[in-house]
mmCIF file of C-alpha atoms and ligand atoms in Angstrom:
data_model
loop_
_atom_site.group_PDB
_atom_site.id
_atom_site.type_symbol
_atom_site.label_atom_id
_atom_site.label_comp_id
_atom_site.label_asym_id
_atom_site.label_seq_id
_atom_site.Cartn_x
_atom_site.Cartn_y
_atom_site.Cartn_z
ATOM 1 C CA MET Y 1 90.186 90.813 132.989
ATOM 2 C CA ASN Y 2 88.376 93.693 131.272
ATOM 3 C CA PRO Y 3 84.987 92.172 130.295
ATOM 4 C CA LEU Y 4 84.519 94.735 127.483
ATOM 5 C CA GLY Y 5 88.027 94.500 125.944
ATOM 6 C CA VAL Y 6 88.125 93.294 122.320
ATOM 7 C CA SER Y 7 90.654 92.965 119.533
ATOM 8 C CA PHE Y 8 89.561 94.272 116.138
ATOM 9 C CA CYS Y 9 91.920 93.132 113.336
ATOM 10 C CA GLY Y 10 94.683 92.932 115.936
ATOM 11 C CA VAL Y 11 93.929 96.437 117.275
ATOM 12 C CA ARG Y 12 93.285 96.260 121.033
ATOM 13 C CA LEU Y 13 90.221 98.243 122.139
ATOM 14 C CA ARG Y 14 89.394 98.999 125.783
ATOM 15 C CA ASN Y 15 85.750 98.466 124.846
ATOM 16 C CA PRO Y 16 83.906 97.697 121.586
ATOM 17 C CA THR Y 17 82.446 101.199 121.012
ATOM 18 C CA VAL Y 18 83.975 103.182 118.142
ATOM 19 C CA LEU Y 19 83.147 106.744 117.111
ATOM 20 C CA ALA Y 20 81.713 106.391 113.570
ATOM 21 C CA SER Y 21 83.194 108.511 110.795
ATOM 22 C CA GLY Y 22 81.966 112.026 110.176
ATOM 23 C CA VAL Y 23 79.972 112.755 113.268
ATOM 24 C CA LEU Y 24 82.595 114.704 115.250
ATOM 25 C CA GLY Y 25 84.896 115.821 112.433
ATOM 26 C CA ILE Y 26 88.507 115.377 111.482
ATOM 27 C CA THR Y 27 90.604 117.178 114.107
ATOM 28 C CA ALA Y 28 92.201 115.654 117.192
ATOM 29 C CA ALA Y 29 90.408 118.235 119.363
ATOM 30 C CA GLN Y 30 87.036 117.055 118.030
ATOM 31 C CA LEU Y 31 87.864 113.344 118.231
ATOM 32 C CA LYS Y 32 89.197 113.754 121.769
ATOM 33 C CA ARG Y 33 85.649 114.501 122.926
ATOM 34 C CA ALA Y 34 84.752 110.903 122.026
ATOM 35 C CA GLU Y 35 87.945 109.580 123.646
ATOM 36 C CA ASP Y 36 87.071 111.466 126.841
ATOM 37 C CA GLY Y 37 83.485 110.234 126.473
ATOM 38 C CA GLY Y 38 84.692 106.632 126.708
ATOM 39 C CA ALA Y 39 85.067 105.452 123.082
ATOM 40 C CA GLY Y 40 87.281 102.412 122.509
ATOM 41 C CA ALA Y 41 88.523 103.928 119.229
ATOM 42 C CA VAL Y 42 87.694 106.938 117.070
ATOM 43 C CA THR Y 43 87.242 107.273 113.316
ATOM 44 C CA THR Y 44 88.146 110.500 111.491
ATOM 45 C CA LYS Y 45 85.702 112.135 109.134
ATOM 46 C CA SER Y 46 86.509 110.799 105.654
ATOM 47 C CA ILE Y 47 89.684 112.419 104.297
ATOM 48 C CA GLY Y 48 89.708 113.138 100.575
ATOM 49 C CA PRO Y 49 92.174 113.797 97.783
ATOM 50 C CA GLU Y 50 91.710 117.570 97.727
ATOM 51 C CA GLU Y 51 90.083 120.420 99.609
ATOM 52 C CA ARG Y 52 86.345 120.268 99.310
ATOM 53 C CA ALA Y 53 83.770 122.630 100.772
ATOM 54 C CA GLY Y 54 80.901 120.142 100.918
ATOM 55 C CA ASN Y 55 77.285 120.956 100.104
ATOM 56 C CA ARG Y 56 75.454 124.204 100.877
ATOM 57 C CA ASN Y 57 73.348 124.393 104.033
ATOM 58 C CA PRO Y 58 70.997 122.992 105.119
ATOM 59 C CA THR Y 59 73.052 119.796 105.154
ATOM 60 C CA CYS Y 60 71.576 118.024 108.164
ATOM 61 C CA VAL Y 61 68.100 117.772 109.669
ATOM 62 C CA ALA Y 62 66.747 115.874 112.673
ATOM 63 C CA LEU Y 63 63.631 113.900 111.720
ATOM 64 C CA GLN Y 64 61.253 112.014 113.971
ATOM 65 C CA HIS Y 65 63.157 108.710 114.066
ATOM 66 C CA GLY Y 66 66.598 109.599 112.756
ATOM 67 C CA MET Y 67 68.797 112.169 111.036
ATOM 68 C CA LEU Y 68 69.068 112.999 107.364
ATOM 69 C CA ASN Y 69 72.347 114.470 106.137
ATOM 70 C CA ALA Y 70 74.030 115.423 102.918
ATOM 71 C CA MET Y 71 77.259 116.993 104.149
ATOM 72 C CA GLY Y 72 78.905 116.301 100.780
ATOM 73 C CA LEU Y 73 82.198 115.091 102.272
ATOM 74 C CA PRO Y 74 83.722 118.440 103.299
ATOM 75 C CA SER Y 75 87.464 117.826 103.683
ATOM 76 C CA PRO Y 76 90.649 119.900 103.923
ATOM 77 C CA GLY Y 77 92.306 117.379 101.572
ATOM 78 C CA TYR Y 78 94.936 114.940 102.820
ATOM 79 C CA GLU Y 79 97.917 117.224 102.191
ATOM 80 C CA ALA Y 80 96.548 119.862 104.576
ATOM 81 C CA MET Y 81 96.387 117.306 107.404
ATOM 82 C CA GLU Y 82 100.097 117.321 108.354
ATOM 83 C CA ALA Y 83 99.849 119.349 111.595
ATOM 84 C CA GLU Y 84 96.681 117.506 112.539
ATOM 85 C CA TRP Y 85 98.376 114.097 112.303
ATOM 86 C CA ARG Y 86 100.883 115.158 114.948
ATOM 87 C CA GLN Y 87 97.942 115.839 117.272
ATOM 88 C CA LEU Y 88 96.119 112.651 116.259
ATOM 89 C CA LYS Y 89 99.261 110.651 117.132
ATOM 90 C CA LYS Y 90 98.951 111.898 120.723
ATOM 91 C CA MET Y 91 95.526 110.361 121.233
ATOM 92 C CA LYS Y 92 95.312 107.545 123.778
ATOM 93 C CA VAL Y 93 92.758 105.435 121.905
ATOM 94 C CA PRO Y 94 93.368 103.950 118.425
ATOM 95 C CA VAL Y 95 92.567 106.297 115.525
ATOM 96 C CA PHE Y 96 90.878 104.808 112.459
ATOM 97 C CA ALA Y 97 91.490 106.959 109.372
ATOM 98 C CA SER Y 98 88.545 107.068 106.971
ATOM 99 C CA ILE Y 99 89.368 108.007 103.375
ATOM 100 C CA TYR Y 100 87.410 108.554 100.180
ATOM 101 C CA GLY Y 101 88.123 109.241 96.535
ATOM 102 C CA ALA Y 102 86.414 109.705 93.202
ATOM 103 C CA SER Y 103 88.639 107.182 91.423
ATOM 104 C CA VAL Y 104 90.767 104.151 92.221
ATOM 105 C CA ASP Y 105 93.806 106.375 91.775
ATOM 106 C CA ASP Y 106 92.448 108.886 94.330
ATOM 107 C CA PHE Y 107 92.006 106.098 96.862
ATOM 108 C CA ARG Y 108 95.585 104.927 96.236
ATOM 109 C CA ARG Y 109 96.995 108.433 96.636
ATOM 110 C CA VAL Y 110 95.153 109.176 99.872
ATOM 111 C CA ALA Y 111 95.808 105.672 101.244
ATOM 112 C CA ALA Y 112 99.545 106.027 100.528
ATOM 113 C CA TYR Y 113 99.740 109.313 102.410
ATOM 114 C CA VAL Y 114 97.606 108.143 105.326
ATOM 115 C CA ALA Y 115 99.357 104.750 105.662
ATOM 116 C CA GLU Y 116 102.692 106.546 106.182
ATOM 117 C CA ARG Y 117 101.154 108.318 109.212
ATOM 118 C CA LYS Y 118 100.423 104.869 110.680
ATOM 119 C CA PRO Y 119 96.854 105.126 111.947
ATOM 120 C CA ALA Y 120 95.577 102.039 113.789
ATOM 121 C CA LEU Y 121 93.429 101.163 110.744
ATOM 122 C CA ILE Y 122 92.409 102.640 107.384
ATOM 123 C CA GLU Y 123 88.717 102.594 106.496
ATOM 124 C CA LEU Y 124 87.845 102.967 102.816
ATOM 125 C CA ASN Y 125 84.585 104.873 102.487
ATOM 126 C CA ILE Y 126 83.188 103.444 99.263
ATOM 127 C CA SER Y 127 79.660 104.170 100.336
ATOM 128 C CA CYS Y 128 78.903 107.862 100.775
ATOM 129 C CA PRO Y 129 75.597 108.777 99.123
ATOM 130 C CA ASN Y 130 75.899 112.551 99.443
ATOM 131 C CA THR Y 131 77.981 113.805 96.547
ATOM 132 C CA ALA Y 132 77.357 113.784 92.862
ATOM 133 C CA GLU Y 133 80.630 112.113 92.013
ATOM 134 C CA HIS Y 134 82.201 110.455 95.052
ATOM 135 C CA GLY Y 135 82.211 107.066 96.579
ATOM 136 C CA GLN Y 136 78.912 105.324 96.409
ATOM 137 C CA VAL Y 137 79.408 103.875 92.971
ATOM 138 C CA PHE Y 138 82.314 101.778 94.277
ATOM 139 C CA GLY Y 139 80.125 100.156 96.899
ATOM 140 C CA PHE Y 140 77.369 98.903 94.606
ATOM 141 C CA GLU Y 141 79.181 96.233 92.624
ATOM 142 C CA PRO Y 142 81.405 93.484 94.075
ATOM 143 C CA SER Y 143 83.989 93.699 91.281
ATOM 144 C CA VAL Y 144 84.238 97.491 91.464
ATOM 145 C CA ALA Y 145 84.625 97.413 95.258
ATOM 146 C CA ALA Y 146 87.319 94.750 94.875
ATOM 147 C CA ASP Y 147 89.291 96.990 92.481
ATOM 148 C CA VAL Y 148 89.501 99.750 95.103
ATOM 149 C CA VAL Y 149 90.501 97.327 97.869
ATOM 150 C CA GLU Y 150 93.181 95.671 95.739
ATOM 151 C CA ALA Y 151 94.669 99.033 94.808
ATOM 152 C CA ALA Y 152 94.735 100.285 98.398
ATOM 153 C CA LYS Y 153 95.799 97.014 100.054
ATOM 154 C CA ASP Y 154 99.120 97.058 98.225
ATOM 155 C CA ILE Y 155 100.171 100.303 99.780
ATOM 156 C CA CYS Y 156 98.709 100.031 103.262
ATOM 157 C CA GLY Y 157 101.543 97.751 104.371
ATOM 158 C CA LYS Y 158 100.935 96.548 107.921
ATOM 159 C CA VAL Y 159 98.063 98.980 108.582
ATOM 160 C CA PRO Y 160 94.834 96.934 108.612
ATOM 161 C CA LEU Y 161 92.376 97.862 105.875
ATOM 162 C CA SER Y 162 88.630 97.996 106.471
ATOM 163 C CA VAL Y 163 85.940 98.760 103.900
ATOM 164 C CA LYS Y 164 82.785 100.687 104.734
ATOM 165 C CA LEU Y 165 79.798 99.383 102.827
ATOM 166 C CA THR Y 166 76.539 100.915 101.704
ATOM 167 C CA PRO Y 167 73.179 99.321 102.522
ATOM 168 C CA ASN Y 168 71.777 100.867 99.349
ATOM 169 C CA THR Y 169 72.399 97.718 97.340
ATOM 170 C CA TYR Y 170 70.826 94.289 97.505
ATOM 171 C CA LYS Y 171 74.311 92.819 97.140
ATOM 172 C CA ILE Y 172 75.950 93.924 100.389
ATOM 173 C CA ALA Y 173 77.085 90.432 101.404
ATOM 174 C CA ALA Y 174 78.509 89.790 97.920
ATOM 175 C CA VAL Y 175 80.337 93.137 98.053
ATOM 176 C CA ALA Y 176 81.744 92.165 101.470
ATOM 177 C CA ARG Y 177 82.969 88.838 100.126
ATOM 178 C CA ALA Y 178 84.611 90.514 97.126
ATOM 179 C CA CYS Y 179 86.379 92.934 99.485
ATOM 180 C CA GLU Y 180 87.599 90.043 101.641
ATOM 181 C CA GLU Y 181 88.898 88.197 98.575
ATOM 182 C CA ALA Y 182 90.662 91.384 97.433
ATOM 183 C CA GLY Y 183 92.548 91.550 100.737
ATOM 184 C CA ALA Y 184 90.386 93.582 103.140
ATOM 185 C CA ASP Y 185 91.084 92.882 106.810
ATOM 186 C CA ALA Y 186 87.665 94.017 108.050
ATOM 187 C CA ILE Y 187 84.251 95.249 106.977
ATOM 188 C CA CYS Y 188 82.436 98.258 108.383
ATOM 189 C CA ALA Y 189 78.661 98.182 107.843
ATOM 190 C CA ILE Y 190 76.653 100.278 107.321
ATOM 191 C CA ASN Y 191 76.873 103.801 105.980
ATOM 192 C CA THR Y 192 73.667 105.843 105.814
ATOM 193 C CA VAL Y 193 70.496 104.710 104.040
ATOM 194 C CA ALA Y 194 69.436 106.776 101.012
ATOM 195 C CA GLY Y 195 66.581 109.078 102.010
ATOM 196 C CA MET Y 196 64.804 112.370 101.442
ATOM 197 C CA ALA Y 197 62.532 114.805 103.296
ATOM 198 C CA ILE Y 198 60.223 117.428 101.768
ATOM 199 C CA ASN Y 199 58.969 120.624 103.375
ATOM 200 C CA ILE Y 200 55.357 120.409 102.213
ATOM 201 C CA GLU Y 201 54.541 124.096 102.790
ATOM 202 C CA ALA Y 202 57.563 125.220 100.771
ATOM 203 C CA ARG Y 203 57.025 122.344 98.316
ATOM 204 C CA LYS Y 204 60.775 121.810 98.348
ATOM 205 C CA PRO Y 205 63.236 119.212 99.601
ATOM 206 C CA VAL Y 206 64.507 120.140 103.079
ATOM 207 C CA LEU Y 207 68.191 119.585 102.259
ATOM 208 C CA SER Y 208 69.932 121.818 99.723
ATOM 209 C CA PHE Y 209 71.328 118.663 98.066
ATOM 210 C CA LYS Y 210 67.712 117.400 97.975
ATOM 211 C CA LYS Y 211 68.535 113.797 98.865
ATOM 212 C CA GLY Y 212 70.644 112.541 101.737
ATOM 213 C CA GLY Y 213 71.642 109.685 104.001
ATOM 214 C CA TYR Y 214 69.396 108.575 106.860
ATOM 215 C CA SER Y 215 70.952 107.486 110.169
ATOM 216 C CA GLY Y 216 69.987 106.950 113.800
ATOM 217 C CA PRO Y 217 67.504 104.620 115.562
ATOM 218 C CA ALA Y 218 65.298 104.030 112.494
ATOM 219 C CA ILE Y 219 68.081 102.300 110.541
ATOM 220 C CA LYS Y 220 69.126 99.819 113.254
ATOM 221 C CA PRO Y 221 67.092 96.868 111.870
ATOM 222 C CA ILE Y 222 68.592 97.503 108.424
ATOM 223 C CA ALA Y 223 72.109 97.555 109.874
ATOM 224 C CA VAL Y 224 71.504 94.439 112.000
ATOM 225 C CA ARG Y 225 70.297 92.537 108.962
ATOM 226 C CA CYS Y 226 73.289 93.638 106.879
ATOM 227 C CA VAL Y 227 75.765 92.662 109.608
ATOM 228 C CA TYR Y 228 73.988 89.309 110.092
ATOM 229 C CA ASP Y 229 74.278 88.524 106.365
ATOM 230 C CA ILE Y 230 77.893 89.699 106.141
ATOM 231 C CA TYR Y 231 78.879 87.615 109.203
ATOM 232 C CA GLU Y 232 77.503 84.524 107.460
ATOM 233 C CA THR Y 233 79.480 85.336 104.307
ATOM 234 C CA VAL Y 234 82.976 86.419 105.391
ATOM 235 C CA ASP Y 235 85.578 85.387 107.968
ATOM 236 C CA ILE Y 236 87.020 88.861 108.603
ATOM 237 C CA PRO Y 237 85.704 90.917 111.548
ATOM 238 C CA VAL Y 238 82.791 93.318 111.137
ATOM 239 C CA LEU Y 239 82.367 96.749 112.707
ATOM 240 C CA GLY Y 240 78.591 97.079 113.042
ATOM 241 C CA VAL Y 241 77.237 100.620 112.637
ATOM 242 C CA GLY Y 242 73.726 101.997 112.314
ATOM 243 C CA GLY Y 243 71.283 103.216 114.915
ATOM 244 C CA ILE Y 244 73.214 102.110 117.987
ATOM 245 C CA THR Y 245 72.040 104.323 120.839
ATOM 246 C CA THR Y 246 71.975 102.075 123.925
ATOM 247 C CA GLY Y 247 73.858 99.130 125.405
ATOM 248 C CA ARG Y 248 71.045 96.808 124.311
ATOM 249 C CA ASP Y 249 71.484 98.042 120.702
ATOM 250 C CA ALA Y 250 75.229 97.340 120.887
ATOM 251 C CA ILE Y 251 74.597 93.833 122.239
ATOM 252 C CA GLU Y 252 72.069 93.143 119.478
ATOM 253 C CA MET Y 253 74.605 94.256 116.845
ATOM 254 C CA MET Y 254 77.296 92.032 118.360
ATOM 255 C CA GLN Y 255 74.933 89.052 118.457
ATOM 256 C CA ALA Y 256 74.312 89.697 114.742
ATOM 257 C CA GLY Y 257 78.051 89.255 114.209
ATOM 258 C CA ALA Y 258 79.841 92.537 114.920
ATOM 259 C CA THR Y 259 83.155 92.345 116.802
ATOM 260 C CA ALA Y 260 82.902 96.052 117.615
ATOM 261 C CA VAL Y 261 80.199 98.692 117.155
ATOM 262 C CA GLY Y 262 80.264 102.156 115.603
ATOM 263 C CA ILE Y 263 78.257 104.968 117.161
ATOM 264 C CA GLY Y 264 77.373 108.048 115.115
ATOM 265 C CA SER Y 265 74.029 109.809 115.456
ATOM 266 C CA ALA Y 266 73.715 108.802 119.121
ATOM 267 C CA VAL Y 267 76.457 111.339 119.883
ATOM 268 C CA TYR Y 268 73.825 113.877 118.848
ATOM 269 C CA TYR Y 269 71.065 112.198 120.889
ATOM 270 C CA ARG Y 270 73.013 111.412 124.090
ATOM 271 C CA GLY Y 271 76.105 113.674 123.916
ATOM 272 C CA PRO Y 272 79.797 112.725 123.653
ATOM 273 C CA ASN Y 273 79.586 110.595 126.836
ATOM 274 C CA VAL Y 274 77.318 108.191 124.950
ATOM 275 C CA PHE Y 275 80.226 105.711 124.771
ATOM 276 C CA LYS Y 276 80.453 105.510 128.585
ATOM 277 C CA HIS Y 277 76.673 105.173 128.850
ATOM 278 C CA VAL Y 278 76.539 102.380 126.263
ATOM 279 C CA CYS Y 279 79.407 100.529 128.000
ATOM 280 C CA ASP Y 280 77.737 100.825 131.422
ATOM 281 C CA GLU Y 281 74.504 99.487 129.939
ATOM 282 C CA MET Y 282 76.369 96.614 128.259
ATOM 283 C CA ARG Y 283 78.080 95.688 131.522
ATOM 284 C CA ASP Y 284 74.732 95.697 133.364
ATOM 285 C CA TRP Y 285 73.124 93.508 130.717
ATOM 286 C CA MET Y 286 76.070 91.088 130.748
ATOM 287 C CA ARG Y 287 75.972 90.841 134.538
ATOM 288 C CA CYS Y 288 72.220 90.101 134.528
ATOM 289 C CA ASN Y 289 72.540 87.567 131.723
ATOM 290 C CA GLY Y 290 75.637 85.696 132.911
ATOM 291 C CA PHE Y 291 78.222 86.852 130.338
ATOM 292 C CA SER Y 292 81.728 87.507 131.647
ATOM 293 C CA SER Y 293 83.235 88.611 128.321
ATOM 294 C CA VAL Y 294 81.767 90.653 125.497
ATOM 295 C CA LYS Y 295 83.641 88.475 123.016
ATOM 296 C CA SER Y 296 81.268 85.585 123.630
ATOM 297 C CA LEU Y 297 78.393 87.727 122.328
ATOM 298 C CA VAL Y 298 79.816 87.984 118.811
ATOM 299 C CA GLY Y 299 77.568 86.082 116.403
ATOM 300 C CA ALA Y 300 75.551 84.580 119.287
ATOM 301 C CA ALA Y 301 72.269 84.961 117.358
ATOM 302 C CA HIS Y 302 73.432 82.661 114.541
ATOM 303 C CA ASP Y 303 72.393 78.991 114.472
HETATM 304 C C1 FMN O 401 76.518 114.147 109.914
HETATM 305 C C2 FMN O 401 77.073 112.826 109.448
HETATM 306 C C3 FMN O 401 78.265 112.814 108.717
HETATM 307 C C4 FMN O 401 78.810 111.593 108.277
HETATM 308 N N1 FMN O 401 79.988 111.591 107.583
HETATM 309 C C5 FMN O 401 80.562 110.401 107.222
HETATM 310 C C6 FMN O 401 81.839 110.368 106.594
HETATM 311 O O1 FMN O 401 82.509 111.391 106.386
HETATM 312 N N2 FMN O 401 82.327 109.151 106.224
HETATM 313 C C7 FMN O 401 81.660 107.976 106.461
HETATM 314 O O2 FMN O 401 82.169 106.902 106.124
HETATM 315 N N3 FMN O 401 80.447 107.984 107.068
HETATM 316 C C8 FMN O 401 79.892 109.161 107.458
HETATM 317 N N4 FMN O 401 78.681 109.174 108.113
HETATM 318 C C9 FMN O 401 77.984 107.884 108.368
HETATM 319 C C10 FMN O 401 78.233 107.362 109.790
HETATM 320 O O3 FMN O 401 79.606 107.100 110.012
HETATM 321 C C11 FMN O 401 77.418 106.090 110.066
HETATM 322 O O4 FMN O 401 77.823 105.079 109.170
HETATM 323 C C12 FMN O 401 75.912 106.303 109.879
HETATM 324 O O5 FMN O 401 75.536 107.569 110.389
HETATM 325 C C13 FMN O 401 75.081 105.223 110.597
HETATM 326 O O6 FMN O 401 75.378 105.190 111.970
HETATM 327 P P1 FMN O 401 74.467 105.950 113.086
HETATM 328 O O7 FMN O 401 73.062 105.501 112.855
HETATM 329 O O8 FMN O 401 75.058 105.521 114.392
HETATM 330 O O9 FMN O 401 74.631 107.420 112.850
HETATM 331 C C14 FMN O 401 78.119 110.374 108.558
HETATM 332 C C15 FMN O 401 76.923 110.405 109.289
HETATM 333 C C16 FMN O 401 76.396 111.603 109.743
HETATM 334 C C17 FMN O 401 75.098 111.591 110.537
#
């Protein structure tokens, strides 16, 4: 038996580590670096309704305890993805397709196109803080999030539907419950935490978009808390994301309630083989602590 094997919404993963959306891009060539680096599944950068350049540089800066980015959802638009899908289909590990939109209708349109290409799972990004008009607004309010899920669920057919939530609301567990009631098959938590950095000599924000999303080690306690609360509120599986850099981090996130873990910024800190490193560290920890299957860790920190 493979001690790290898990099933996420019926999708079999060789291990619970998943490349988080946006960190390695949208093409099969980029995502393959995570597959080769040991990821159990890979998530595409969020695919949008039309071509979008994203924000002006600088869009990303490494800070002392994490990364701040405001990429602004650069995307070729879903219709320009046709050749890429043929390549994505050849990948050995499951591909999760992340999508975004500025309206419920956008989400429906992109979901309809993507669902026909049969990815292993569709992830609705209703939580991106880095554009003036896209996404985040859907993730703040339970009823608004539910509208997007209901609209997309209809057309996803048999492809499982996950919803990526923002921590920038005090209602994350209520939003998760509303998504579950609207038909979501899984929750992904969390997207980046709203943040900002200022260059004090220039007396200007560091990022051209001024504000951005904070990720990496500093946000792990925020993500663990969100996943813990969501696990207590819903019955669908949770993909825990935020600050996971080591095997110990992954185990902590699973004990909070995650069935699988997303890894984003740590690809920057430890390189694309981070997935192998995290899995090796998980195996070592499990051996030392008497766990024969990673599945028994899920939710272990709950009473
Ligand atoms: C440069 C960068 C780009 C990102 N782009 C996306 C994106 O397109 N869609 C999305 O849902 N999340 C995006 N994210 C958020 C990550 O998927 C992840 O939720 C967040 O970074 C927290 O995980 P981490 O601490 O492991 O990086 C991005 C993060 C970074 C750092």
